[in-house]
Coordinates of C-alpha atoms (C1' of nucleotides) in Angstrom, one line a residue:
Chain A
X6 CA 141.1 187.7 61.6
X7 CA 144.1 190.8 62.1
X8 CA 146.2 191.2 64.9
X9 CA 144.5 191.7 68.3
X10 CA 145.3 195.7 69.1
X11 CA 147.7 195.8 72.1
X12 CA 145.1 198.3 73.7
X13 CA 141.0 199.2 73.3
X14 CA 140.6 202.1 71.0
X15 CA 137.5 202.7 72.4
X16 CA 139.4 203.1 75.9
X17 CA 141.3 205.7 74.3
X18 CA 138.9 207.6 72.6
X19 CA 137.4 207.6 76.1
X20 CA 140.2 208.8 77.5
X21 CA 140.9 211.1 74.7
X22 CA 137.2 212.6 75.6
X23 CA 138.1 213.1 79.0
X24 CA 141.1 214.9 78.4
X25 CA 139.1 217.4 76.5
X26 CA 137.1 218.0 79.2
X27 CA 134.1 216.1 77.9
X28 CA 134.2 214.3 80.5
X29 CA 130.1 214.0 81.5
X30 CA 129.9 212.5 78.2
X31 CA 132.5 210.3 78.0
X32 CA 131.3 207.3 79.0
X33 CA 128.1 207.4 77.1
X34 CA 130.2 207.8 74.2
X35 CA 131.8 204.9 75.3
X36 CA 129.2 202.7 75.3
X37 CA 128.1 204.0 72.3
X38 CA 130.5 203.2 70.3
X39 CA 131.2 199.7 71.7
X40 CA 128.0 198.8 71.0
X41 CA 128.5 199.9 67.4
X42 CA 131.7 197.8 67.2
X43 CA 129.7 194.8 68.9
X44 CA 127.1 194.8 66.3
X45 CA 129.9 194.4 63.0
X46 CA 131.4 192.0 64.8
X47 CA 128.1 189.9 65.4
X48 CA 126.7 191.1 62.3
X49 CA 130.0 189.7 61.0
X50 CA 130.0 186.1 62.3
X51 CA 126.2 185.6 61.6
X52 CA 126.6 187.0 57.4
X53 CA 129.6 184.2 57.7
X54 CA 127.7 181.6 59.1
X55 CA 124.2 182.2 56.3
X56 CA 126.8 182.5 53.0
X57 CA 127.1 179.4 52.8
X58 CA 123.6 178.9 52.9
X59 CA 123.2 181.7 50.0
X60 CA 121.0 183.7 52.8
X61 CA 122.2 187.3 54.2
X62 CA 121.1 188.4 57.6
X63 CA 118.7 190.8 56.2
X64 CA 117.0 187.9 54.0
X65 CA 117.3 185.7 57.1
X66 CA 115.6 187.8 59.5
X67 CA 112.9 187.9 57.1
X68 CA 111.8 184.4 56.3
X69 CA 112.4 183.3 59.6
X70 CA 109.6 186.0 60.3
X71 CA 107.9 184.5 57.7
X72 CA 108.2 181.0 59.1
X73 CA 106.9 181.8 62.0
X74 CA 103.6 183.6 60.9
X75 CA 100.4 181.3 61.3
X76 CA 99.8 181.5 57.6
X77 CA 103.5 181.6 56.0
X78 CA 103.0 184.8 54.5
X79 CA 102.9 188.9 55.7
X80 CA 102.1 191.9 53.8
X81 CA 104.8 194.1 53.0
X82 CA 104.3 197.1 55.4
X83 CA 103.7 194.8 58.2
X84 CA 107.5 193.4 57.7
X85 CA 108.4 196.7 57.4
X86 CA 107.4 197.5 61.1
X87 CA 108.2 194.2 62.7
X88 CA 111.9 193.6 61.5
X89 CA 112.0 198.0 61.8
X90 CA 113.5 198.3 58.8
X91 CA 112.5 200.8 55.8
X92 CA 110.2 199.3 53.0
X93 CA 112.8 200.2 50.2
X94 CA 114.6 197.3 52.5
X95 CA 111.8 194.8 52.5
X96 CA 111.1 195.4 48.9
X97 CA 114.9 194.7 48.1
X98 CA 115.3 191.7 50.6
X99 CA 111.6 190.5 49.3
X100 CA 113.5 191.0 45.1
X101 CA 115.8 188.4 46.2
X102 CA 114.7 185.8 47.8
X103 CA 111.7 185.9 45.7
X104 CA 114.7 185.4 42.7
X105 CA 115.6 182.3 44.7
X106 CA 112.4 181.1 44.9
X107 CA 112.5 181.3 48.8
X108 CA 109.0 183.6 49.0
X109 CA 106.6 185.0 46.3
X110 CA 104.4 187.8 46.3
X111 CA 100.7 187.9 45.8
X112 CA 98.1 190.7 46.4
X113 CA 96.2 191.2 49.0
X114 CA 92.9 189.6 49.0
X115 CA 91.1 192.8 50.2
X116 CA 93.6 195.8 49.7
X117 CA 94.8 196.5 46.7
X118 CA 97.7 198.5 48.1
X119 CA 98.8 195.4 50.2
X120 CA 101.3 192.9 48.7
X121 CA 102.2 189.5 50.5
X122 CA 104.7 188.3 51.2
X123 CA 104.8 184.3 51.6
X124 CA 107.2 181.9 52.4
X125 CA 107.4 178.8 50.1
X126 CA 107.9 175.2 51.0
X127 CA 112.1 175.8 50.2
X128 CA 111.8 179.0 52.5
X129 CA 110.6 176.7 55.1
X130 CA 112.8 174.4 54.6
X131 CA 116.4 177.5 54.5
X132 CA 114.6 178.9 57.1
X133 CA 114.8 175.7 59.4
X134 CA 118.4 174.7 58.3
X135 CA 119.3 178.5 58.4
X136 CA 118.2 178.3 62.0
X137 CA 119.6 175.8 63.3
X138 CA 123.2 177.1 62.0
X139 CA 123.1 179.9 63.7
X140 CA 122.0 178.3 67.0
X141 CA 125.3 176.4 66.9
X142 CA 127.7 178.4 65.5
X143 CA 126.5 181.7 67.2
X144 CA 123.6 182.1 69.8
X145 CA 124.8 178.6 72.0
X146 CA 128.7 180.6 72.1
X147 CA 127.8 184.3 72.2
X148 CA 130.5 185.0 74.5
X149 CA 128.5 186.8 76.7
X150 CA 128.0 184.8 80.2
X151 CA 123.9 183.8 81.1
X152 CA 124.3 187.0 83.4
X153 CA 125.7 189.7 80.8
X154 CA 122.7 188.0 78.3
X155 CA 120.1 189.1 81.4
X156 CA 121.9 192.8 81.7
X157 CA 121.8 193.6 78.0
X158 CA 118.3 192.2 77.1
X159 CA 116.8 194.4 80.3
X160 CA 118.9 197.4 79.2
X161 CA 118.6 197.7 75.8
X162 CA 114.9 196.3 76.0
X163 CA 114.3 199.9 77.7
X164 CA 116.1 201.9 75.6
X165 CA 114.5 200.7 73.2
X166 CA 111.2 201.1 74.5
X167 CA 112.0 204.6 75.3
X168 CA 113.3 205.0 71.3
X169 CA 109.9 204.3 70.4
X170 CA 110.2 201.0 69.5
X171 CA 107.2 199.4 71.2
X172 CA 105.0 200.6 73.7
X173 CA 105.0 197.2 76.3
X174 CA 104.9 198.2 79.8
X175 CA 106.6 195.0 81.3
X176 CA 110.1 195.4 81.5
Chain B
X18 CA 109.6 208.4 63.3
X19 CA 106.7 205.5 63.2
X20 CA 103.9 204.7 65.7
X21 CA 105.3 201.9 68.7
X22 CA 104.4 198.6 68.4
X23 CA 101.7 197.0 70.5
X24 CA 104.8 194.7 71.4
X25 CA 108.4 194.6 71.5
X26 CA 109.2 192.2 68.6
X27 CA 112.5 190.9 70.1
X28 CA 110.2 189.5 73.2
X29 CA 108.3 187.8 70.7
X30 CA 111.2 186.3 68.6
X31 CA 112.4 184.7 72.1
X32 CA 108.8 183.8 72.9
X33 CA 108.8 182.1 69.4
X34 CA 112.8 180.6 69.8
X35 CA 111.2 178.4 73.4
X36 CA 108.3 177.7 71.8
X37 CA 110.2 175.4 69.4
X38 CA 112.7 174.0 72.3
X39 CA 115.4 176.6 71.7
X40 CA 115.1 177.8 75.0
X41 CA 119.2 177.1 76.0
X42 CA 120.0 179.6 72.8
X43 CA 117.1 182.0 73.2
X44 CA 118.4 184.4 75.2
X45 CA 121.8 185.5 73.9
X46 CA 119.7 185.4 70.4
X47 CA 117.2 187.9 71.6
X48 CA 120.5 190.0 73.9
X49 CA 122.1 189.7 69.8
X50 CA 119.1 191.2 67.9
X51 CA 118.5 193.8 71.2
X52 CA 122.5 194.6 69.9
X53 CA 121.8 194.7 66.3
X54 CA 118.5 197.1 66.6
X55 CA 120.0 199.1 69.5
X56 CA 123.1 200.1 67.0
X57 CA 120.6 201.0 64.3
X58 CA 118.8 203.4 66.7
X59 CA 122.1 204.9 67.7
X60 CA 123.9 205.2 64.5
X61 CA 120.2 207.1 62.7
X62 CA 120.4 209.8 65.7
X63 CA 123.9 210.4 65.1
X64 CA 123.7 210.8 61.6
X65 CA 121.0 212.5 61.9
X66 CA 123.2 215.4 64.1
X67 CA 126.3 214.9 61.4
X68 CA 123.6 215.3 57.4
X69 CA 123.7 219.5 58.4
X70 CA 127.5 219.5 58.9
X71 CA 128.2 217.1 55.8
X72 CA 129.6 214.2 57.5
X73 CA 128.4 210.8 57.8
X74 CA 129.3 208.9 61.1
X75 CA 132.5 207.2 59.0
X76 CA 133.9 210.0 57.8
X77 CA 133.0 211.4 61.6
X78 CA 135.2 208.9 63.5
X79 CA 138.0 209.4 61.1
X80 CA 138.1 213.1 61.4
X81 CA 138.3 212.6 65.4
X82 CA 140.9 210.4 65.0
X83 CA 142.9 212.2 63.2
X84 CA 142.1 215.3 65.0
X85 CA 143.8 213.3 68.3
X86 CA 146.5 212.1 66.6
X87 CA 149.6 214.2 67.8
X88 CA 150.3 215.1 64.5
X89 CA 147.3 214.9 63.1
X90 CA 148.0 212.2 60.6
X91 CA 148.3 208.6 60.5
X92 CA 148.7 206.0 57.6
X93 CA 146.0 204.4 56.1
X94 CA 146.5 200.6 57.3
X95 CA 147.2 202.5 60.9
X96 CA 143.4 204.3 60.9
X97 CA 141.6 201.0 59.5
X98 CA 142.8 198.9 62.4
X99 CA 141.9 201.9 64.9
X100 CA 138.6 202.1 63.7
X101 CA 138.5 198.6 63.1
X102 CA 137.2 198.4 59.8
X103 CA 138.0 197.1 56.0
X104 CA 140.7 199.1 54.3
X105 CA 138.9 200.1 51.2
X106 CA 135.9 201.6 54.0
X107 CA 138.8 203.6 55.0
X108 CA 140.2 204.4 51.2
X109 CA 136.2 205.3 50.7
X110 CA 136.3 207.3 53.6
X111 CA 139.0 209.4 52.4
X112 CA 138.1 210.1 48.9
X113 CA 135.1 211.8 50.0
X114 CA 137.1 214.2 53.2
X115 CA 139.7 214.5 50.6
X116 CA 137.0 216.2 47.8
X117 CA 135.3 217.8 50.8
X118 CA 139.1 219.7 51.5
X119 CA 138.6 218.5 55.4
X120 CA 141.8 215.7 54.8
X121 CA 144.5 215.0 52.6
X122 CA 146.7 212.2 50.9
X123 CA 150.7 212.3 51.4
X124 CA 153.4 209.9 50.8
X125 CA 155.0 208.1 53.6
X126 CA 158.1 209.8 53.8
X127 CA 160.0 206.5 54.2
X128 CA 157.5 203.7 53.3
X129 CA 156.5 203.8 49.0
X130 CA 153.6 201.6 50.4
X131 CA 151.9 203.8 52.5
X132 CA 150.2 206.5 52.5
X133 CA 149.6 209.7 55.2
X134 CA 146.1 211.3 56.0
X135 CA 146.5 214.5 57.5
X136 CA 143.5 216.6 58.2
X137 CA 143.3 220.0 57.2
X138 CA 142.8 222.9 59.0
X139 CA 139.0 222.6 57.9
X140 CA 138.7 219.2 58.8
X141 CA 140.1 220.0 62.4
X142 CA 137.2 223.2 62.9
X143 CA 134.4 221.0 61.2
X144 CA 135.6 218.2 63.4
X145 CA 135.3 220.7 66.9
X146 CA 131.7 221.2 65.4
X147 CA 130.4 218.0 64.5
X148 CA 132.6 216.6 68.1
X149 CA 130.0 219.4 69.8
X150 CA 126.8 218.3 68.9
X151 CA 127.5 214.5 69.3
X152 CA 127.9 215.2 72.9
X153 CA 125.3 218.1 73.0
X154 CA 122.8 216.2 71.2
X155 CA 123.3 212.1 71.5
X156 CA 126.0 211.5 74.3
X157 CA 125.0 213.5 76.8
X158 CA 121.4 212.2 76.4
X159 CA 122.0 208.8 75.3
X160 CA 118.8 207.2 77.3
X161 CA 121.3 205.0 79.2
X162 CA 121.5 205.3 82.4
X163 CA 125.3 205.4 84.3
X164 CA 124.9 202.5 85.6
X165 CA 123.6 201.1 82.1
X166 CA 127.1 203.3 80.8
X167 CA 129.2 201.3 83.5
X168 CA 127.8 197.9 82.7
X169 CA 127.3 197.9 78.8
X170 CA 130.9 199.2 78.9
X171 CA 132.0 196.6 80.9
X172 CA 130.3 193.9 79.2
X173 CA 130.4 195.0 75.6
X174 CA 134.8 195.4 76.6
X175 CA 135.3 192.1 77.3
X176 CA 133.2 190.5 74.7
X177 CA 135.4 192.6 72.2
X178 CA 138.8 191.6 73.9
X179 CA 138.0 187.8 73.6
X180 CA 136.7 188.4 70.2
X181 CA 140.1 189.6 69.0
X182 CA 139.9 193.2 69.3
X183 CA 142.7 193.7 71.3
X184 CA 144.5 192.3 73.9
X185 CA 144.1 194.7 77.0
X186 CA 144.7 192.8 79.8
X187 CA 142.5 195.8 82.4
X188 CA 138.9 195.5 82.4
Chain C
dG12 C1' 79.3 210.8 45.4
dC13 C1' 83.6 213.1 44.5
dA14 C1' 87.8 215.6 45.5
dA15 C1' 91.3 215.9 48.8
dT16 C1' 94.5 213.3 51.9
dA17 C1' 96.5 209.1 53.4
dT18 C1' 98.6 204.7 52.4
dA19 C1' 101.3 200.8 50.5
dC20 C1' 104.8 199.7 47.4
dT21 C1' 108.5 200.2 43.9
dA22 C1' 112.6 203.2 41.3
dG23 C1' 116.6 205.6 41.1
dG24 C1' 120.4 207.3 43.9
dA25 C1' 123.5 208.3 47.8
dC26 C1' 126.4 205.9 51.1
dA27 C1' 128.9 202.0 53.7
dT28 C1' 130.4 197.3 54.3
dC29 C1' 133.2 193.7 52.8
dC30 C1' 135.4 190.9 49.5
dA31 C1' 138.1 189.2 45.3
dA32 C1' 142.0 190.6 42.3
dC33 C1' 145.7 193.9 40.5
dG34 C1' 150.3 196.7 40.6
dG35 C1' 153.3 198.9 43.7
dT36 C1' 157.0 198.5 47.0
dT37 C1' 159.7 196.5 51.2
dT38 C1' 161.4 192.4 53.4
dT39 C1' 162.8 188.1 53.8
dG40 C1' 165.6 184.3 52.8
dG41 C1' 168.3 181.2 50.4
Chain D
dC21 C1' 171.8 190.0 45.9
dC22 C1' 167.7 188.5 43.6
dA23 C1' 164.1 185.7 43.8
dA24 C1' 159.6 184.7 46.9
dA25 C1' 156.9 185.9 50.3
dA26 C1' 154.6 190.0 53.0
dC27 C1' 152.4 194.3 52.9
dC28 C1' 150.2 198.5 51.1
dG29 C1' 146.0 200.9 49.0
dT30 C1' 142.8 201.1 44.6
dT31 C1' 139.8 199.0 42.0
dG32 C1' 135.5 197.0 40.7
dG33 C1' 131.3 194.5 42.1
dA34 C1' 127.8 193.1 45.3
dT35 C1' 124.4 193.3 49.4
dG36 C1' 122.2 196.5 52.8
dT37 C1' 120.3 201.1 54.4
dC38 C1' 118.2 204.6 53.9
dC39 C1' 115.7 209.0 51.4
dT40 C1' 113.0 211.6 47.9
dA41 C1' 110.0 210.9 44.7
dG42 C1' 105.9 208.5 41.7
dT43 C1' 102.3 205.6 41.0
dA44 C1' 98.1 203.0 42.5
dT45 C1' 95.1 201.9 45.5
dA46 C1' 91.8 203.3 49.8
dT47 C1' 89.7 205.9 52.9
dT48 C1' 87.9 210.8 54.5
dG49 C1' 85.1 214.7 54.2
dC50 C1' 82.7 217.7 52.9

DNA sequence: GCAATATACTAGGACATCCAACGGTTTTGG
DNA sequence: CCAAAACCGTTGGATGTCCTAGTATATTGC
C-alpha cells in the first residue's frame, strides 16, 4: 500500500465542517465517511483473499448463501432479498458462477416465472475453501477488538433495522 | 424500498458460522458484513440526494475537497491520496466534472508531470448547494445517536489508522 | 373466464473501482 | 552528465451496482 498520510483526512473534513458553522452535523458526517472508507479497506482485503480462488466478494456471498440453504438451492428473488442487492446484480453473479460451473439454473417446479439457483459439488467445495481462507486471513484478524465488534454489531444492527432491512425486534 | 425481511440476514449468517464451528470468527464476520451493508444503505441515501444536482458521491467528494483547499486547486495525486482512491478513479471523476464545467485541468507550474485540478465558480456554487443538501437530508438525520456517532468515529478511526490510512497518534 | 395488474428475470446503459501497461517528466547515482 | 529508476496521469479492460425497459408467467377482480 501507499505511505500513510500524516493526518486523518476524515478528521480534517470534520474540522472543515465545524469551521464553516455546520457543527451539528460535523460528527455524523465524519462517522458516515469513516464507514465508507472502512468498507473500502475491508472489501479490498476480502477481494485479495478471494482473487486466487477465482472469486469476488459478490460471488462468494451468493455461493455461501447457497451452501447454507437446506436444499442447496434458492430462487433468484430470494437470493436478491437476502443479499440485499438489486435483482440484476444477482443475474450478473449467477451468470459468472454458472460459467465457472459453480452453480446452475433450474426452472422452479411450480412457478414458471421463477428460476432456481443450485450450487454444484464444485461450488460447494470452493465455498468451503473460500470460507476457510476468509476466516483465517480476514475475520480472525479483523483489527477490531471484541468490544469493538460488539459495539459495531449492535450499532449497525439498530441502524439497519431502522433503515428497513428487517423487522426483528430482538436487538 | 422493498418489504423488510422478517429476520436479520446477518444475524442468520452469524448463526450459520457458529453452527459450523467457526465460533471464534462469527462475530467479526458479522461486524464486517454489517459495515458492508451499512455502507450500501448510506451510499444510496447520499446518491439519491446528489442525483438531482447532477453529482455522484465520488464527484461530490472531489468537489468538496477542492472547495476547502486554500487555493481551490490540488494536484491529481494529492487528491487521490486524500480521497484514498486509485489515481484512475480521480482521472475518471475529473473527466466528468470538467465536462460539466465544474473543474478545470491546469499544468503544474514547476513539475511537468503533475496536473492541477481547479474548481470553477460554478463548481464552488454547486458544492455549496450539495453540501447544504447532504447536511439537511442525510447527515442531520443519520439514524445514529450521538453516542453511536462517537463510538463509530473512535472505533473506525483506530481501525483506519491501524490499516495504514494515516499516522496520527491523537485518537 | 378474461382483461388488468403484479411479479420474476434479463438486456442494455451509466458509473464507479481497481489493475496492468504505456508514454512523458523528474530525480538519482555512478 | 547521462542512464537508470521513480513518479504522474491516462488508456483499456474487468467487475460490481443500480436503473429503465421489455418479455414471460401468475394472480386479481369484475
